mmCIF file of C-alpha atoms in Angstrom:
data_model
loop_
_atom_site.group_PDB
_atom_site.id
_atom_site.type_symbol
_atom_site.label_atom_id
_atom_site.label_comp_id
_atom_site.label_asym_id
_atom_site.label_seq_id
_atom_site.Cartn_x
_atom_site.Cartn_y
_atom_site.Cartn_z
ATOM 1 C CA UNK A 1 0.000 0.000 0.000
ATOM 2 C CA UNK A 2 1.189 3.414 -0.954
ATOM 3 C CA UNK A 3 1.830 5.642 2.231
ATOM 4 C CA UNK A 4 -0.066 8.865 -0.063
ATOM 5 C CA UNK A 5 -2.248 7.709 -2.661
ATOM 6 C CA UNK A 6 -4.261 10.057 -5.058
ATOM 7 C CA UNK A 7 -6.447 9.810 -8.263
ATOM 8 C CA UNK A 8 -3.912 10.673 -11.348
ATOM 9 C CA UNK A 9 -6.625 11.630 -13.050
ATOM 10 C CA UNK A 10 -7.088 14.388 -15.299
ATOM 11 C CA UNK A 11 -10.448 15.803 -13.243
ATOM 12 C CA UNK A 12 -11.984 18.104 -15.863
ATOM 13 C CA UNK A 13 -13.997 20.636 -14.487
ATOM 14 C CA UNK A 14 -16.204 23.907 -15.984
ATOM 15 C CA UNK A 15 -15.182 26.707 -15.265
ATOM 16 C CA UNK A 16 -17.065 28.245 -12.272
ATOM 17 C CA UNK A 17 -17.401 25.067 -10.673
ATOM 18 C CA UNK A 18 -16.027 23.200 -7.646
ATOM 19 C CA UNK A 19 -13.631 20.925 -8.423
ATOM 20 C CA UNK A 20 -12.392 18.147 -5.284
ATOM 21 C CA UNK A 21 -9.508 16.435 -5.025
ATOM 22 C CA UNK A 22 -8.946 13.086 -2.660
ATOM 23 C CA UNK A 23 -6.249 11.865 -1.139
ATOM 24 C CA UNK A 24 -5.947 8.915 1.703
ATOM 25 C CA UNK A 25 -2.657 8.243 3.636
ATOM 26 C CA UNK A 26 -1.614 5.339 5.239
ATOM 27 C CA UNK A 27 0.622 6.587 8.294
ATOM 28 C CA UNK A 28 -2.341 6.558 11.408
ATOM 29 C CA UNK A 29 0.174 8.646 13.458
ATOM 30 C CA UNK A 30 0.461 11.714 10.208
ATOM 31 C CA UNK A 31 -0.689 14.643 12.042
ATOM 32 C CA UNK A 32 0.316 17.423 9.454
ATOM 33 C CA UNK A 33 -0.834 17.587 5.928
ATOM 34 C CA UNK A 34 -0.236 20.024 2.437
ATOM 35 C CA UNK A 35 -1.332 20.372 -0.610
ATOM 36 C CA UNK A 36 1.285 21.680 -3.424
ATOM 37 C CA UNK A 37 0.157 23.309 -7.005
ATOM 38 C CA UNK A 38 2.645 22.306 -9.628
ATOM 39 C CA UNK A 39 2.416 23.533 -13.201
ATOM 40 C CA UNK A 40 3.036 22.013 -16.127
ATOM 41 C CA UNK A 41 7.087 22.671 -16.107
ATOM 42 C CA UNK A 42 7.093 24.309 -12.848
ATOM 43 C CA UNK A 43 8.050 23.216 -9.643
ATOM 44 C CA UNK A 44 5.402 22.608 -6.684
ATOM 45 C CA UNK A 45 4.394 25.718 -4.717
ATOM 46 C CA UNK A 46 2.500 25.261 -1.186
ATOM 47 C CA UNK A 47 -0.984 26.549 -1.285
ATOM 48 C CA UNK A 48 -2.461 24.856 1.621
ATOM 49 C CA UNK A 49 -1.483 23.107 5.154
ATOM 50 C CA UNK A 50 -4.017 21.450 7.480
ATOM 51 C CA UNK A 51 -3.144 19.908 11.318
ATOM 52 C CA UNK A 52 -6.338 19.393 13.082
ATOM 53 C CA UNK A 53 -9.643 17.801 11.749
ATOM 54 C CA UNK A 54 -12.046 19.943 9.815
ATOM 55 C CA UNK A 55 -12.284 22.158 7.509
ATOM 56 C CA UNK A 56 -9.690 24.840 6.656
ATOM 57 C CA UNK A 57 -10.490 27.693 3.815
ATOM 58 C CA UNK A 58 -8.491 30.032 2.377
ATOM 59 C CA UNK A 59 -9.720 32.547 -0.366
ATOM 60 C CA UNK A 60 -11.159 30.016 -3.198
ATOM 61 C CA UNK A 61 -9.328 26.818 -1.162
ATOM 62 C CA UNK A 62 -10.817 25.513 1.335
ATOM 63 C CA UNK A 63 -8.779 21.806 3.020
ATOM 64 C CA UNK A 64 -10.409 18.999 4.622
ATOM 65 C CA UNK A 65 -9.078 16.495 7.063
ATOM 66 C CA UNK A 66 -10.371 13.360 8.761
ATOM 67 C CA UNK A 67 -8.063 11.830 10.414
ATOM 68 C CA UNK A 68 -10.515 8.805 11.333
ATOM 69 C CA UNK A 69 -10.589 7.761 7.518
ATOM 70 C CA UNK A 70 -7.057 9.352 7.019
ATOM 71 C CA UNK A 71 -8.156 11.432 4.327
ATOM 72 C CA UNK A 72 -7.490 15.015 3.341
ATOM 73 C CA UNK A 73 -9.074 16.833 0.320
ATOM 74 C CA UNK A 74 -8.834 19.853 -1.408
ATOM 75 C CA UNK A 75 -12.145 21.698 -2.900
ATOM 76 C CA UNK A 76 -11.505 24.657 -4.937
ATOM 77 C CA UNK A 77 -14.724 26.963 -5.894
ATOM 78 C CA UNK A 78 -15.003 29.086 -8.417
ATOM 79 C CA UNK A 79 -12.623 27.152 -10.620
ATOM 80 C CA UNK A 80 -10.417 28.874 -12.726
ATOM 81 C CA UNK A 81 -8.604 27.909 -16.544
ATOM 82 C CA UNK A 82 -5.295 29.706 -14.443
ATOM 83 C CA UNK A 83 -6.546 26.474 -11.536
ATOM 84 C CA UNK A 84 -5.791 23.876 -14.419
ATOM 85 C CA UNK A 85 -2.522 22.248 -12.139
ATOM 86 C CA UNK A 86 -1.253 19.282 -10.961
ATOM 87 C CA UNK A 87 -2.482 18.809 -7.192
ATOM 88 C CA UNK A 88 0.076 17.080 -4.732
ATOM 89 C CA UNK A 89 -0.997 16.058 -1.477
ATOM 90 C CA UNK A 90 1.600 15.743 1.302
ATOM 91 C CA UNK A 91 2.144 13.881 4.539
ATOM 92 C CA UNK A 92 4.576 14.125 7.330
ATOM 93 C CA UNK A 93 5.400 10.637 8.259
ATOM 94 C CA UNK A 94 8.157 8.690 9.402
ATOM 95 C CA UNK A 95 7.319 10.332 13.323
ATOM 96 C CA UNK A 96 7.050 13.870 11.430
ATOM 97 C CA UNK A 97 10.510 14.450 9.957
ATOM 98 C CA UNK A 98 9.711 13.044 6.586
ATOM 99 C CA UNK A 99 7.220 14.436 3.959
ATOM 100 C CA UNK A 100 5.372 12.037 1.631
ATOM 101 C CA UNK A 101 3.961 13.215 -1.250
ATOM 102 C CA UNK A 102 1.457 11.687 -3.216
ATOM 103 C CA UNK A 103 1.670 11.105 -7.216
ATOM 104 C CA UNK A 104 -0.558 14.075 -7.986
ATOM 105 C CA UNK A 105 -3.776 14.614 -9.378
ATOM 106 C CA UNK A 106 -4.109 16.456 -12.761
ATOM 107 C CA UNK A 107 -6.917 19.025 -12.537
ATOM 108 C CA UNK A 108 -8.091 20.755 -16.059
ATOM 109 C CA UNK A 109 -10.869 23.540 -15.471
ATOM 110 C CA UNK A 110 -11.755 24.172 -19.059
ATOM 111 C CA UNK A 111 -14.084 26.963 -20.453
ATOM 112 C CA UNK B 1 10.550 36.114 -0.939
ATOM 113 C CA UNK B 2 12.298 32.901 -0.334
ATOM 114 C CA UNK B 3 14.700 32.210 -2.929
ATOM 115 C CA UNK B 4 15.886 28.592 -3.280
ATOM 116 C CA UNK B 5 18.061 28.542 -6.146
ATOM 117 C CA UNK B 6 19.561 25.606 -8.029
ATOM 118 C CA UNK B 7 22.784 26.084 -10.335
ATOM 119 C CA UNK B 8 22.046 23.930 -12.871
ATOM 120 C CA UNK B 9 18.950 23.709 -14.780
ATOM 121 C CA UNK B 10 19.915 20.856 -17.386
ATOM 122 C CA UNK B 11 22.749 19.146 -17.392
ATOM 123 C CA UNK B 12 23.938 15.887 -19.816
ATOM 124 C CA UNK B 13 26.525 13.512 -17.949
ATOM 125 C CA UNK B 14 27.795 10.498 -19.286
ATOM 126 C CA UNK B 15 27.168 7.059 -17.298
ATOM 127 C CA UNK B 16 29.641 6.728 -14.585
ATOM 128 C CA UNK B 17 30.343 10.395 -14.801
ATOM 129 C CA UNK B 18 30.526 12.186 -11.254
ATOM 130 C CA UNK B 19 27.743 14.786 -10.985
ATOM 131 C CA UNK B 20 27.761 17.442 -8.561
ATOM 132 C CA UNK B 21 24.219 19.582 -8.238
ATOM 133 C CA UNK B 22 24.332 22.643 -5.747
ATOM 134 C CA UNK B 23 21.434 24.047 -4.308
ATOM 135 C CA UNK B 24 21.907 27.488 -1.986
ATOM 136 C CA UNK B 25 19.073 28.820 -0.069
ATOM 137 C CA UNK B 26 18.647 33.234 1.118
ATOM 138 C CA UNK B 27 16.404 32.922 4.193
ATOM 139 C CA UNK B 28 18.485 30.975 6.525
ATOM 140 C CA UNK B 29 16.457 27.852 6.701
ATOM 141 C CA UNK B 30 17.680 24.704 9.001
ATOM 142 C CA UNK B 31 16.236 22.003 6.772
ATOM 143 C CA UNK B 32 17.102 21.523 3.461
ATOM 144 C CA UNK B 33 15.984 18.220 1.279
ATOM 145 C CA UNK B 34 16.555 16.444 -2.168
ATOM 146 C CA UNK B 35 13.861 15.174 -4.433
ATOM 147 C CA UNK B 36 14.103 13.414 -7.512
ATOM 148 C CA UNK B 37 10.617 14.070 -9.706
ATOM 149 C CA UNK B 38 9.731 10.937 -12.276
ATOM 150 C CA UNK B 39 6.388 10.331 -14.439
ATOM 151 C CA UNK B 40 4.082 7.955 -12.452
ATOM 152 C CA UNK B 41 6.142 7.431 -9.283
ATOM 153 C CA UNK B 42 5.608 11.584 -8.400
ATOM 154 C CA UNK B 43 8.710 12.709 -6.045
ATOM 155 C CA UNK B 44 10.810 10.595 -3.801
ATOM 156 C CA UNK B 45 12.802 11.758 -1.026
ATOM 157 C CA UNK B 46 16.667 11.179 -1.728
ATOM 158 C CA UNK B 47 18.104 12.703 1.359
ATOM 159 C CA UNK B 48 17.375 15.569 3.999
ATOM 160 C CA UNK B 49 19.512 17.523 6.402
ATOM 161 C CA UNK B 50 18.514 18.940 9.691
ATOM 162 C CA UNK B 51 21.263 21.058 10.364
ATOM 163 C CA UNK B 52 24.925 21.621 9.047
ATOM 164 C CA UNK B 53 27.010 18.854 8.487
ATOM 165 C CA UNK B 54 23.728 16.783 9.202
ATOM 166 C CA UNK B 55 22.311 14.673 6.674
ATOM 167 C CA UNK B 56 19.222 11.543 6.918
ATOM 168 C CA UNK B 57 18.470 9.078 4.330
ATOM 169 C CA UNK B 58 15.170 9.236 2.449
ATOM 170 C CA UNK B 59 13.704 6.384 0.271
ATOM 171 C CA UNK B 60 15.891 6.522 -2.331
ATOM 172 C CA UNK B 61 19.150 7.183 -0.947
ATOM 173 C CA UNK B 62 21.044 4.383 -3.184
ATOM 174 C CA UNK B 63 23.692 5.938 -5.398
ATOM 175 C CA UNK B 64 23.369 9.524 -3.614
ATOM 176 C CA UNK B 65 25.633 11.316 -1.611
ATOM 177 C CA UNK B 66 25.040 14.632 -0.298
ATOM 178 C CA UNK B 67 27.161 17.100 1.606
ATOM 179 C CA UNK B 68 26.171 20.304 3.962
ATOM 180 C CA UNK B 69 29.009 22.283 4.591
ATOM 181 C CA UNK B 70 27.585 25.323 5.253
ATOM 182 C CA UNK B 71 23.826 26.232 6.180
ATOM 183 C CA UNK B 72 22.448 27.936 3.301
ATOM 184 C CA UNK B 73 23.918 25.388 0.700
ATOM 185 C CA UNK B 74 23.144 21.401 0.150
ATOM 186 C CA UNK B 75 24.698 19.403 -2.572
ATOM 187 C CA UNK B 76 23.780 16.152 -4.163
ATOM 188 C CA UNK B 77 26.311 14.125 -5.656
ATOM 189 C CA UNK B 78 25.851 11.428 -7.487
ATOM 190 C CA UNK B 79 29.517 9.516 -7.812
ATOM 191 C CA UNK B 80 29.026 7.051 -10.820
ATOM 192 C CA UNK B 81 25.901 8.329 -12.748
ATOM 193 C CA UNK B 82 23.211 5.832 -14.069
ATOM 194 C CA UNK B 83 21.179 5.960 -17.031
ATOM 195 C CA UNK B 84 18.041 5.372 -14.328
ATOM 196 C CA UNK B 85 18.902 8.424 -13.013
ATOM 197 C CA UNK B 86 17.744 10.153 -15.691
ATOM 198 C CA UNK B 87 15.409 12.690 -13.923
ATOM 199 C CA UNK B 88 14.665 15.881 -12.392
ATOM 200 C CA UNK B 89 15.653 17.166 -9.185
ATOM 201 C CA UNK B 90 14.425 19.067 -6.864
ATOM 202 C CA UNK B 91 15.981 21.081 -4.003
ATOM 203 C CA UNK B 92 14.006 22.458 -1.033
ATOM 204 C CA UNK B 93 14.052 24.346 2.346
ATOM 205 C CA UNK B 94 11.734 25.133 4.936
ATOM 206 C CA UNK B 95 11.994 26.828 8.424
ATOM 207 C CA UNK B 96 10.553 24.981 10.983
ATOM 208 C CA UNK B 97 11.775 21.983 12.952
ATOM 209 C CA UNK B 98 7.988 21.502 14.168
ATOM 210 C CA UNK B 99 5.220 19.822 12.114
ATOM 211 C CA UNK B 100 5.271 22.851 9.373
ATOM 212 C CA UNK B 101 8.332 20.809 8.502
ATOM 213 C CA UNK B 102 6.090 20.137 5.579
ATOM 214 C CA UNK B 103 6.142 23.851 4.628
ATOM 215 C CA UNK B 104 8.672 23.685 1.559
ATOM 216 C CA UNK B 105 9.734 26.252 -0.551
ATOM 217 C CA UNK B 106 11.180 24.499 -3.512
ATOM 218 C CA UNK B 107 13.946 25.743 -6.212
ATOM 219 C CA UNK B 108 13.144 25.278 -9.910
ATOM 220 C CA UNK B 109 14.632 21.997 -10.584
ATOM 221 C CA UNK B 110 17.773 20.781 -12.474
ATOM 222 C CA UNK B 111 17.015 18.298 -15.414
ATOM 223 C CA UNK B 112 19.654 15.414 -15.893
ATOM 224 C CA UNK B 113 19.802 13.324 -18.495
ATOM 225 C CA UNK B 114 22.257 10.441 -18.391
ATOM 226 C CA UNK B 115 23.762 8.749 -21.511
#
């Protein structure tokens, strides 16, 4: 079992929509979680963390956690063509000194 | 703004070639990781370092070497380069020893090809 799996997708989404992206871990003790934006020939820029269970939103982003189900997700509203990314999630594992990231999920918010 | 910066951003080496790959970071961060970035596997941890003259093992450690010698910089070398790896890699930093570990800032990558 992978320690951070995600859908590889592509998850094609209007534009103006919500598009939601999955991802489950494997590590029961994870307690801190991201979510990088990498563009096509770019390399991955942080646009959300998440530590406690809930929801966490920022702007258009808004992060979900359950650590019960170890899953985190990642809605965006209001999808954009400039949101059309590759979405990595991230896991500290490995007692929190190690971060995990999962394969990425291609998003594609088309008009 | 963070800067991370990488010196190299492609670079064709010759199998068992030494390759050296520098990566120098302006904010004074105390950890400082490698990342290799492949199609389908996503990245993979090659090595991290906690502090100067520190260094850990990631999951891919296997025909790495790095070297912090001073905090701001952290070089990968790879002593007797492989066709497999062929990839690009990625140098990060982040400022916290807490669980914002996770917090990276990354540098734009250096693309190797090995032939």
């Amino acid at each position: 079992q992978k320690e951070v799996e995600q859908n590889s997708g592509p998850l094609s989404v209007p534009e103006g929509a919500i598009a939601s992206l999955n991802c489950t871990y494997s590590d029961r003790v994870s307690q801190s979680f991201f979510w990088y934006r990498q563009y096509s020939g770019k390399s991955p820029e942080l646009i959300m963390s998440i530590y406690s269970n809930g929801d966490k939103e920022d702007g258009r982003f808004t992060a979900q956690l359950n650590k019960a189900s170890q899953y985190v997700s990642l809605l965006i509203r209001d999808s954009q063509p400039s949101d059309s990314a590759t979405y990595l999630c991230a896991v500290l594992t490995g007692g929190g000194n190690k971060l995990t990231f999962g394969t990425g999920t291609q998003l594609k918010v088309e008009l | 703004d963070v800067k991370v910066t990488q010196s190299s951003r492609y670079l064709v080496k010759r199998t068992g070639e030494k390759v050296f790959l520098e990566c120098v970071q302006d904010m004074d961060h105390e950890n400082m990781f490698w990342y290799r970035q492949d199609p389908g596997l996503g990245l993979r941890l090659i090595y991290f370092s906690y502090d100067v003259k520190m260094k850990e093992k990631g999951d891919i450690p296997e025909g790495y070497s790095v070297s912090r010698e001073k905090k701001e910089r952290f070089s990968l070398i790879l002593e007797s380069a492989s066709t497999n790896q062929t990839s690009m890699y990625l140098c990060a930093s982040s400022l916290y020893p807490d669980r914002r570990t996770g917090e990276l800032f990354f540098g734009e990558g250096s693309r190797l090809t090995v032939l």
